[in-house]
């Protein structure tokens, strides 16, 4: 095949003569899956019997391999030092698992995947006689183009893009050059990108990136946060805690029950991720299959492209313009924003509990809390988490508001915005991990909890006036208000008041036995029951 038209002969010759760098061996990476590679099934090779399939590998470790390659780069420290975004620099080690999906490498790889899969799909359509079914050897060759795609391959695409100044066209040209070595594929090179607009490739690439990144990186960590808080709930279900409403002492609860409240809220949002449908379109320049119908009028293109989109694990959107309208991204990111808001509430409550002394923080050897006050152990993890939620929610909200809007059949404003998907999620991931770190440092301080309860006997006023109502004592609320509001209430004074009431002996005895530590209602039971209310073992997932 001759060089693509936009590649002038000298440039093309120089590029094609450049040595290829082979991908690094698929070594184990800490934190990467240890499961065996998945096997995908593709259509039967030409001449195979009905129901026969050629197995094609789809290793789960491609993302881990790309991160490993980055970590082994000799200039990584310099890169991190000069990174414009703190996610790529200071916080690299916390968010690196997202990089394979939302980096330039990740986007290029997904584009390669979509282009190759589309060529394979064309070979399965009987009416497209120009692309006959591929042999097993050719199918495995094409599968390897996807599975073995490396950072060095992505660099080759970027070299072509320097000439084309078009990122998707550069992928097409890369594949045409890459696949010349296979005789079968070489005959149908012009069917790469057949009938496609760039957005057909891009929207599926972003959809796949979102689905895989959210399912494999984001949601598991979000579930870990919920499990960490649930553990706080069950382990401290019995620990009484002075409530505060409007910042003032209120009816006691338990530390575990307050943690359980957050778990229930987060779990309810986490379940909603399964309702999000990651959508894709593949219908050409303005969503009507114009070019496809002219080339092959006998083919049912809506049916064929729906089969293709669904084969990638995405849902099909038949009503689109040049772009998939991104409404599902808005829905998805709004769920992240909601989840993050609840965790911001949690972070602030934990900050307050630490400030009150209800939690001690386990010191870490060598760590400094203040550059001038040696005694300090600051709640930095919860503060970092809150700060990153603020940044993340700002970006995710902006993306949710912007992406569904595009002039007429398409403008380009979504293109640059979409490249920030990983930034918004990256700050969320950083915040989740900071919250978990903060929880791991906590140690309940029962002494301080008991001190506050011992000093607030007035919280029993609610219980006493409620019992007085039951037994017909007039003006119970008003009598307790006169006794307690703005007054110093002690164990002795509340007992004297109870003893003066015209109540049955057993009821009076029960009230006299009540203390701020035991006036917790069903809090302990509610905290313990949280394990039966939320199913975190099944995790959260986008189907």
Coordinates of C-alpha atoms in Angstrom, one line a residue:
X1 CA 0.0 0.0 0.0
X2 CA 1.2 3.5 -0.8
X3 CA 1.6 6.1 2.0
X4 CA -1.6 7.9 3.0
X5 CA -2.2 11.0 0.8
X6 CA -1.3 13.5 3.5
X7 CA 2.0 11.8 4.3
X8 CA 4.5 13.1 1.8
X9 CA 7.0 10.4 0.7
X10 CA 10.0 11.6 2.7
X11 CA 8.0 11.8 5.9
X12 CA 6.3 8.6 5.3
X13 CA 9.5 6.8 4.5
X14 CA 11.2 8.1 7.6
X15 CA 8.3 7.2 9.8
X16 CA 7.9 3.7 8.4
X17 CA 11.6 3.1 8.7
X18 CA 11.7 4.0 12.4
X19 CA 12.3 0.9 14.6
X20 CA 9.4 -0.4 16.6
X21 CA 9.7 -0.8 20.3
X22 CA 8.1 -4.0 21.6
X23 CA 5.7 -3.9 24.5
X24 CA 7.0 -4.7 27.9
X25 CA 6.4 -8.2 29.2
X26 CA 3.1 -8.6 31.0
X27 CA 4.7 -8.8 34.4
X28 CA 2.5 -8.6 37.5
X29 CA 1.8 -5.2 38.8
X30 CA 1.0 -4.5 42.5
X31 CA -2.8 -4.1 42.8
X32 CA -3.4 -5.5 39.4
X33 CA -5.8 -8.4 38.9
X34 CA -4.4 -11.9 39.3
X35 CA -7.2 -13.5 37.4
X36 CA -6.3 -15.4 34.2
X37 CA -6.9 -13.5 30.9
X38 CA -10.4 -13.4 29.6
X39 CA -11.2 -15.0 26.3
X40 CA -13.5 -13.3 23.9
X41 CA -15.3 -15.2 21.2
X42 CA -15.4 -13.8 17.7
X43 CA -17.2 -14.9 14.6
X44 CA -16.2 -18.1 12.9
X45 CA -13.5 -18.1 10.3
X46 CA -14.4 -18.6 6.7
X47 CA -15.3 -22.2 6.1
X48 CA -15.9 -23.0 9.8
X49 CA -19.0 -24.8 10.7
X50 CA -22.0 -23.1 12.3
X51 CA -21.4 -22.4 15.9
X52 CA -17.6 -22.6 15.6
X53 CA -15.7 -19.7 17.1
X54 CA -12.2 -18.6 17.1
X55 CA -11.0 -17.7 20.6
X56 CA -9.4 -14.3 20.9
X57 CA -7.6 -13.1 23.9
X58 CA -8.6 -10.1 25.9
X59 CA -6.2 -9.8 28.9
X60 CA -7.4 -7.7 31.8
X61 CA -3.9 -6.5 32.5
X62 CA -3.4 -4.0 29.6
X63 CA -4.1 -1.1 31.9
X64 CA -1.7 -2.4 34.5
X65 CA 1.0 -2.9 31.9
X66 CA 0.6 0.7 30.7
X67 CA 1.0 2.1 34.2
X68 CA 4.0 -0.2 34.8
X69 CA 5.6 1.2 31.6
X70 CA 5.1 4.8 32.9
X71 CA 6.4 3.9 36.4
X72 CA 9.6 2.5 34.8
X73 CA 10.2 5.6 32.8
X74 CA 13.6 7.0 33.7
X75 CA 12.4 10.6 33.8
X76 CA 9.2 10.0 35.8
X77 CA 10.4 12.0 38.8
X78 CA 11.1 15.0 36.5
X79 CA 7.8 14.6 34.8
X80 CA 5.9 14.6 38.2
X81 CA 7.9 17.6 39.4
X82 CA 7.0 19.6 36.3
X83 CA 3.4 18.3 35.9
X84 CA 0.8 21.1 35.5
X85 CA -1.9 19.1 37.2
X86 CA -1.3 17.9 40.7
X87 CA -3.0 14.6 39.8
X88 CA -0.2 13.9 37.4
X89 CA 2.5 15.1 39.8
X90 CA 2.1 15.2 43.6
X91 CA -0.8 12.8 43.6
X92 CA 0.3 10.4 40.8
X93 CA 0.6 7.4 43.1
X94 CA -3.0 7.8 44.2
X95 CA -4.7 8.2 40.8
X96 CA -2.4 6.3 38.4
X97 CA -5.0 3.5 38.0
X98 CA -7.2 6.0 36.1
X99 CA -4.4 7.0 33.7
X100 CA -4.7 4.0 31.2
X101 CA -8.4 4.9 30.6
X102 CA -8.4 8.7 30.4
X103 CA -4.9 9.5 29.2
X104 CA -4.0 10.3 25.6
X105 CA -2.7 6.7 25.4
X106 CA -6.1 5.4 26.7
X107 CA -8.1 7.4 24.2
X108 CA -5.9 6.3 21.3
X109 CA -6.1 2.6 22.4
X110 CA -9.9 2.7 22.6
X111 CA -10.0 4.3 19.1
X112 CA -7.9 1.5 17.8
X113 CA -10.2 -1.1 19.5
X114 CA -13.3 0.5 17.9
X115 CA -11.8 0.7 14.4
X116 CA -10.5 -2.9 14.5
X117 CA -13.8 -4.2 15.9
X118 CA -15.7 -2.4 13.2
X119 CA -13.6 -4.0 10.5
X120 CA -14.3 -7.4 12.0
X121 CA -18.0 -6.6 12.1
X122 CA -18.0 -5.6 8.4
X123 CA -16.4 -9.0 7.6
X124 CA -19.4 -10.7 9.2
X125 CA -22.0 -8.9 7.1
X126 CA -22.8 -11.0 4.0
X127 CA -23.8 -8.1 1.8
X128 CA -20.3 -6.5 2.3
X129 CA -18.7 -9.0 -0.1
X130 CA -15.6 -6.7 -0.4
X131 CA -14.7 -7.7 3.1
X132 CA -14.9 -11.5 3.2
X133 CA -14.8 -13.4 6.6
X134 CA -11.3 -13.4 8.0
X135 CA -9.4 -16.6 8.7
X136 CA -8.5 -17.6 12.2
X137 CA -5.0 -16.3 11.6
X138 CA -6.2 -12.9 10.5
X139 CA -8.7 -12.6 13.4
X140 CA -5.9 -13.4 15.9
X141 CA -3.7 -10.8 14.1
X142 CA -6.3 -8.1 14.5
X143 CA -7.0 -9.1 18.1
X144 CA -3.3 -8.8 18.8
X145 CA -3.3 -5.2 17.4
X146 CA -5.7 -4.4 20.2
X147 CA -4.4 -6.5 23.0
X148 CA -0.7 -5.7 22.5
X149 CA -1.2 -2.0 21.9
X150 CA 1.4 -0.2 23.9
X151 CA 2.6 3.3 24.8
X152 CA 5.1 3.0 22.0
X153 CA 2.3 2.2 19.5
X154 CA 0.4 5.3 20.8
X155 CA 3.6 7.4 20.1
X156 CA 3.5 6.2 16.5
X157 CA 0.0 7.4 16.2
X158 CA 1.0 10.8 17.6
X159 CA 3.8 11.0 15.0
X160 CA 1.3 10.6 12.2
X161 CA -1.0 13.1 13.9
X162 CA 1.8 15.7 13.6
X163 CA 1.3 15.5 9.9
X164 CA -2.5 14.9 9.6
X165 CA -3.4 17.4 12.5
X166 CA -6.4 15.1 13.0
X167 CA -6.3 12.6 15.8
X168 CA -8.8 10.1 14.6
X169 CA -7.5 10.1 11.0
X170 CA -4.1 9.4 12.5
X171 CA -5.4 6.2 14.0
X172 CA -6.8 5.1 10.7
X173 CA -3.5 5.7 9.0
X174 CA -1.7 3.9 11.8
X175 CA -3.9 0.9 11.3
X176 CA -3.4 0.8 7.6
X177 CA 0.4 0.9 8.0
X178 CA 0.3 -1.6 10.9
X179 CA -1.9 -4.1 9.1
X180 CA -0.1 -4.2 5.8
X181 CA 1.9 -7.2 7.1
X182 CA -1.1 -9.4 7.0
X183 CA -2.1 -10.4 3.5
X184 CA -5.8 -10.8 4.2
X185 CA -6.2 -7.5 6.1
X186 CA -4.0 -5.7 3.5
X187 CA -6.7 -6.3 0.8
X188 CA -9.4 -4.5 2.8
X189 CA -7.4 -1.6 4.4
X190 CA -9.8 1.0 2.9
X191 CA -12.6 -0.5 5.0
X192 CA -11.0 0.8 8.2
X193 CA -13.2 3.7 9.2
X194 CA -15.8 2.7 6.6
X195 CA -18.9 4.9 6.7
X196 CA -17.7 6.5 9.9
X197 CA -17.4 10.0 11.2
X198 CA -14.8 10.7 13.9
X199 CA -17.5 10.9 16.5
X200 CA -18.6 7.4 15.7
X201 CA -15.2 6.3 16.9
X202 CA -14.8 8.9 19.7
X203 CA -18.2 8.4 21.4
X204 CA -17.7 4.7 21.7
X205 CA -14.1 5.2 22.9
X206 CA -15.2 7.5 25.7
X207 CA -18.1 5.3 26.6
X208 CA -15.8 2.3 26.9
X209 CA -13.3 4.3 28.9
X210 CA -16.0 5.5 31.3
X211 CA -17.5 2.1 31.8
X212 CA -14.3 0.3 32.4
X213 CA -12.7 3.0 34.6
X214 CA -15.8 3.4 36.7
X215 CA -16.4 -0.3 37.1
X216 CA -12.8 -1.3 37.7
X217 CA -11.4 1.7 39.5
X218 CA -13.9 4.1 40.9
X219 CA -16.8 2.0 42.2
X220 CA -14.6 -0.5 44.0
X221 CA -12.9 2.3 45.9
X222 CA -16.3 3.9 46.6
X223 CA -17.5 0.6 48.0
X224 CA -14.3 0.4 50.1
X225 CA -15.2 3.8 51.6
X226 CA -18.7 2.5 52.5
X227 CA -17.2 -0.7 54.0
X228 CA -14.8 1.4 56.2
X229 CA -17.6 3.5 57.5
X230 CA -19.8 0.5 58.0
X231 CA -17.0 -1.1 60.1
X232 CA -17.0 2.1 62.2
X233 CA -20.8 1.7 62.6
X234 CA -20.8 -1.9 63.7
X235 CA -17.7 -1.7 66.0
X236 CA -19.1 1.4 67.8
X237 CA -22.8 0.5 67.7
X238 CA -22.9 0.6 71.5
X239 CA -20.8 3.6 72.1
X240 CA -23.1 6.5 73.4
X241 CA -22.5 9.9 71.8
X242 CA -24.0 13.3 72.7
X243 CA -25.9 14.6 69.7
X244 CA -25.8 18.2 68.6
X245 CA -28.5 20.0 66.7
X246 CA -27.8 23.6 65.9
X247 CA -24.5 23.0 67.6
X248 CA -26.2 22.5 71.0
X249 CA -26.6 19.3 73.1
X250 CA -29.4 17.1 72.0
X251 CA -30.8 13.6 72.7
X252 CA -28.0 11.1 72.7
X253 CA -27.3 8.6 70.0
X254 CA -24.5 6.2 69.4
X255 CA -21.3 6.7 67.5
X256 CA -22.1 3.7 65.4
X257 CA -25.6 4.9 64.5
X258 CA -24.2 8.1 63.2
X259 CA -21.8 6.2 61.0
X260 CA -24.6 3.9 59.8
X261 CA -26.6 7.0 58.6
X262 CA -23.8 7.8 56.2
X263 CA -23.5 4.2 55.0
X264 CA -27.2 4.0 54.2
X265 CA -27.1 7.3 52.2
X266 CA -24.0 6.3 50.3
X267 CA -25.3 2.8 49.5
X268 CA -28.6 4.2 48.2
X269 CA -26.6 6.4 45.7
X270 CA -24.2 3.6 44.9
X271 CA -27.0 1.3 43.8
X272 CA -28.2 3.9 41.4
X273 CA -25.1 3.5 39.2
X274 CA -26.6 0.3 37.9
X275 CA -29.4 2.4 36.4
X276 CA -27.0 4.4 34.2
X277 CA -26.9 3.2 30.6
X278 CA -23.6 3.9 28.8
X279 CA -24.8 4.8 25.4
X280 CA -23.2 4.8 22.0
X281 CA -24.0 5.8 18.4
X282 CA -22.6 4.7 15.1
X283 CA -24.7 6.4 12.5
X284 CA -22.4 8.7 10.5
X285 CA -22.0 12.4 10.0
X286 CA -25.5 13.5 11.2
X287 CA -27.0 10.4 12.6
X288 CA -28.9 9.2 9.5
X289 CA -26.5 6.6 8.0
X290 CA -26.4 8.7 4.8
X291 CA -23.1 7.4 3.4
X292 CA -23.8 3.8 4.5
X293 CA -27.2 3.7 2.8
X294 CA -25.8 5.0 -0.5
X295 CA -22.9 2.5 -0.5
X296 CA -25.0 -0.6 0.6
X297 CA -28.8 0.3 0.4
X298 CA -29.7 -3.3 0.9
X299 CA -28.3 -3.4 4.5
X300 CA -30.4 -2.6 7.5
X301 CA -27.8 -0.2 9.0
X302 CA -29.7 0.8 12.2
X303 CA -29.9 -2.9 13.1
X304 CA -26.3 -3.7 12.0
X305 CA -24.8 -0.8 14.0
X306 CA -26.9 -1.5 17.0
X307 CA -25.5 -5.0 17.0
X308 CA -22.0 -3.6 16.8
X309 CA -22.5 -1.1 19.6
X310 CA -24.0 -3.7 21.9
X311 CA -21.2 -6.2 21.1
X312 CA -18.8 -3.7 22.7
X313 CA -20.8 -3.8 25.9
X314 CA -22.6 -0.5 25.4
X315 CA -26.2 0.5 25.0
X316 CA -27.4 1.8 21.6
X317 CA -28.8 5.3 21.1
X318 CA -30.6 5.5 17.7
X319 CA -31.6 9.1 18.0
X320 CA -28.6 11.3 17.6
X321 CA -26.9 14.0 15.5
X322 CA -23.3 13.8 14.6
X323 CA -22.6 13.2 18.3
X324 CA -24.1 11.0 21.0
X325 CA -25.7 13.8 23.1
X326 CA -23.9 12.9 26.4
X327 CA -27.0 12.9 28.5
X328 CA -25.9 9.7 30.2
X329 CA -22.6 11.3 31.1
X330 CA -24.5 14.1 32.9
X331 CA -26.6 11.5 34.8
X332 CA -23.5 9.5 35.7
X333 CA -21.5 12.5 36.9
X334 CA -24.5 13.8 38.9
X335 CA -24.4 10.5 40.8
X336 CA -20.8 11.1 41.6
X337 CA -21.5 14.6 42.7
X338 CA -24.3 13.4 45.0
X339 CA -22.1 10.6 46.4
X340 CA -19.3 13.2 47.0
X341 CA -21.7 15.6 48.7
X342 CA -22.6 12.9 51.2
X343 CA -18.9 12.2 51.9
X344 CA -18.2 15.9 52.2
X345 CA -20.8 15.9 55.0
X346 CA -19.1 12.9 56.5
X347 CA -15.6 14.5 56.3
X348 CA -16.9 17.6 58.1
X349 CA -18.6 15.6 60.8
X350 CA -15.4 13.6 61.4
X351 CA -13.4 16.8 61.5
X352 CA -15.8 18.1 64.2
X353 CA -15.7 14.8 66.2
X354 CA -11.9 15.0 66.1
X355 CA -12.0 18.6 67.1
X356 CA -14.2 17.7 70.1
X357 CA -11.7 15.0 71.1
X358 CA -14.2 12.1 70.4
X359 CA -11.6 10.5 68.2
X360 CA -7.9 10.4 68.7
X361 CA -5.7 10.2 65.6
X362 CA -3.0 7.5 65.7
X363 CA 0.3 9.3 65.1
X364 CA 2.5 8.1 62.2
X365 CA 6.2 8.0 62.8
X366 CA 8.1 10.8 61.2
X367 CA 5.0 12.7 60.1
X368 CA 4.8 16.4 60.9
X369 CA 1.5 18.1 61.8
X370 CA 2.6 21.7 62.0
X371 CA 5.9 23.4 61.0
X372 CA 5.8 25.4 64.2
X373 CA 3.6 23.5 66.7
X374 CA 5.2 20.1 67.3
X375 CA 2.2 18.7 69.3
X376 CA -0.3 18.8 66.5
X377 CA -1.9 15.9 64.7
X378 CA -4.1 17.5 62.2
X379 CA -7.1 15.8 60.5
X380 CA -5.4 16.3 57.1
X381 CA -6.9 13.3 55.4
X382 CA -10.5 14.5 55.9
X383 CA -9.5 18.1 55.0
X384 CA -7.8 16.9 51.8
X385 CA -10.8 14.8 51.0
X386 CA -13.2 17.7 51.4
X387 CA -11.0 19.9 49.3
X388 CA -10.7 17.5 46.5
X389 CA -14.5 16.8 46.5
X390 CA -14.9 20.6 46.0
X391 CA -12.6 20.5 43.0
X392 CA -14.1 17.3 41.6
X393 CA -17.7 18.4 42.0
X394 CA -17.0 21.7 40.3
X395 CA -15.6 19.9 37.3
X396 CA -18.2 17.1 37.2
X397 CA -21.0 19.7 37.5
X398 CA -19.5 21.7 34.7
X399 CA -19.2 18.6 32.5
X400 CA -22.8 17.7 33.3
X401 CA -24.0 21.1 32.4
X402 CA -21.9 21.6 29.2
X403 CA -21.8 18.2 27.5
X404 CA -25.5 17.8 26.7
X405 CA -25.4 21.2 24.8
X406 CA -24.2 21.3 21.2
X407 CA -25.3 23.7 18.4
X408 CA -27.5 22.3 15.7
X409 CA -26.1 18.9 14.5
X410 CA -22.8 19.4 16.2
X411 CA -20.2 21.9 17.3
X412 CA -16.7 21.1 18.6
X413 CA -17.1 22.5 22.2
X414 CA -17.6 19.0 23.6
X415 CA -14.3 17.7 22.1
X416 CA -12.0 19.6 24.4
X417 CA -14.3 19.3 27.4
X418 CA -14.5 15.5 27.1
X419 CA -10.7 15.3 27.6
X420 CA -11.3 16.3 31.2
X421 CA -13.4 13.3 32.2
X422 CA -10.5 11.8 34.0
X423 CA -9.6 15.0 35.8
X424 CA -13.0 15.2 37.5
X425 CA -13.0 11.5 38.4
X426 CA -9.3 11.7 39.5
X427 CA -10.0 14.3 42.2
X428 CA -12.9 12.1 43.4
X429 CA -10.6 9.1 43.5
X430 CA -8.0 11.1 45.5
X431 CA -10.7 12.2 47.9
X432 CA -12.0 8.6 48.5
X433 CA -8.6 7.4 49.3
X434 CA -8.0 10.3 51.6
X435 CA -11.2 9.5 53.5
X436 CA -10.2 5.9 53.9
X437 CA -6.7 6.9 55.2
X438 CA -8.4 9.2 57.7
X439 CA -10.7 6.5 59.0
X440 CA -7.7 4.1 59.4
X441 CA -6.0 6.6 61.8
X442 CA -9.0 6.9 64.1
X443 CA -9.2 5.7 67.7
X444 CA -12.3 6.3 69.7
X445 CA -11.8 8.3 72.9
X446 CA -14.4 7.0 75.3
X447 CA -13.2 9.3 78.1
X448 CA -14.1 12.4 76.2
X449 CA -17.4 11.0 75.0
X450 CA -18.4 10.1 78.6
X451 CA -17.3 13.5 79.9
X452 CA -19.7 15.4 77.6
X453 CA -22.6 13.0 78.4
X454 CA -21.9 13.4 82.2
X455 CA -22.2 17.1 81.9
X456 CA -25.5 17.3 79.9
X457 CA -28.2 15.8 82.1
X458 CA -30.6 18.3 80.5
X459 CA -31.0 16.0 77.5
X460 CA -33.2 13.8 79.6
X461 CA -35.8 16.5 79.6
X462 CA -37.3 15.1 76.4
X463 CA -37.8 11.7 77.9
X464 CA -39.3 13.0 81.1
X465 CA -41.8 15.4 79.4
X466 CA -42.9 12.6 77.0
X467 CA -43.6 10.2 79.9
X468 CA -45.5 13.0 81.7
X469 CA -47.7 13.4 78.6
X470 CA -48.6 9.7 78.6
X471 CA -49.7 9.8 82.2
X472 CA -51.7 13.0 81.9
X473 CA -49.6 15.4 83.9
X474 CA -50.6 18.9 82.8
X475 CA -48.2 21.2 81.0
X476 CA -45.2 18.7 80.8
X477 CA -43.3 20.6 78.1
X478 CA -43.7 23.9 79.9
X479 CA -42.6 22.6 83.2
X480 CA -39.4 21.0 81.8
X481 CA -38.7 24.1 79.8
X482 CA -38.9 26.2 83.0
X483 CA -36.6 23.9 84.7
X484 CA -34.0 23.3 82.0
X485 CA -33.8 26.2 79.5
X486 CA -30.8 28.3 80.3
X487 CA -30.4 26.6 83.6
X488 CA -27.6 24.3 84.9
X489 CA -29.1 20.8 85.1
X490 CA -27.4 18.2 87.2
X491 CA -28.0 14.6 87.9
X492 CA -29.4 15.6 91.3
X493 CA -31.8 18.3 90.0
X494 CA -33.3 16.1 87.4
X495 CA -33.8 13.3 89.9
X496 CA -35.5 15.6 92.3
X497 CA -37.9 16.7 89.6
X498 CA -38.7 13.1 88.6
X499 CA -39.3 12.1 92.2
X500 CA -41.8 15.0 92.6
X501 CA -44.0 13.7 89.7
X502 CA -47.3 11.8 90.2
X503 CA -46.3 8.7 88.3
X504 CA -46.7 5.0 88.9
X505 CA -43.8 3.7 91.0
X506 CA -42.3 1.4 88.3
X507 CA -42.4 4.2 85.7
X508 CA -40.7 6.6 88.2
X509 CA -38.1 4.0 88.9
X510 CA -37.4 3.6 85.2
X511 CA -36.9 7.3 84.7
X512 CA -34.6 7.5 87.7
X513 CA -32.4 4.8 86.2
X514 CA -32.2 6.7 83.0
X515 CA -28.9 8.5 82.2
X516 CA -27.5 10.4 79.2
X517 CA -25.4 7.2 78.5
X518 CA -28.5 4.9 78.3
X519 CA -30.9 7.3 76.7
X520 CA -30.1 6.1 73.2
X521 CA -33.4 4.6 72.0
X522 CA -32.9 2.1 69.2
X523 CA -29.6 3.6 68.1
X524 CA -27.5 0.5 68.9
X525 CA -29.9 -1.8 67.2
X526 CA -30.1 0.4 64.1
X527 CA -26.3 0.6 63.9
X528 CA -25.9 -3.2 64.2
X529 CA -28.6 -3.8 61.6
X530 CA -26.8 -1.8 59.0
X531 CA -25.1 -5.0 57.8
X532 CA -28.5 -6.4 56.9
X533 CA -29.6 -3.2 55.1
X534 CA -26.7 -2.6 52.7
X535 CA -25.2 -5.3 50.5
X536 CA -21.7 -4.0 50.0
X537 CA -20.2 -7.4 49.3
X538 CA -21.9 -7.3 45.8
X539 CA -20.4 -3.9 45.2
X540 CA -21.6 -1.2 42.8
X541 CA -21.6 -1.7 39.0
X542 CA -22.7 -0.2 35.7
X543 CA -24.2 -3.0 33.7

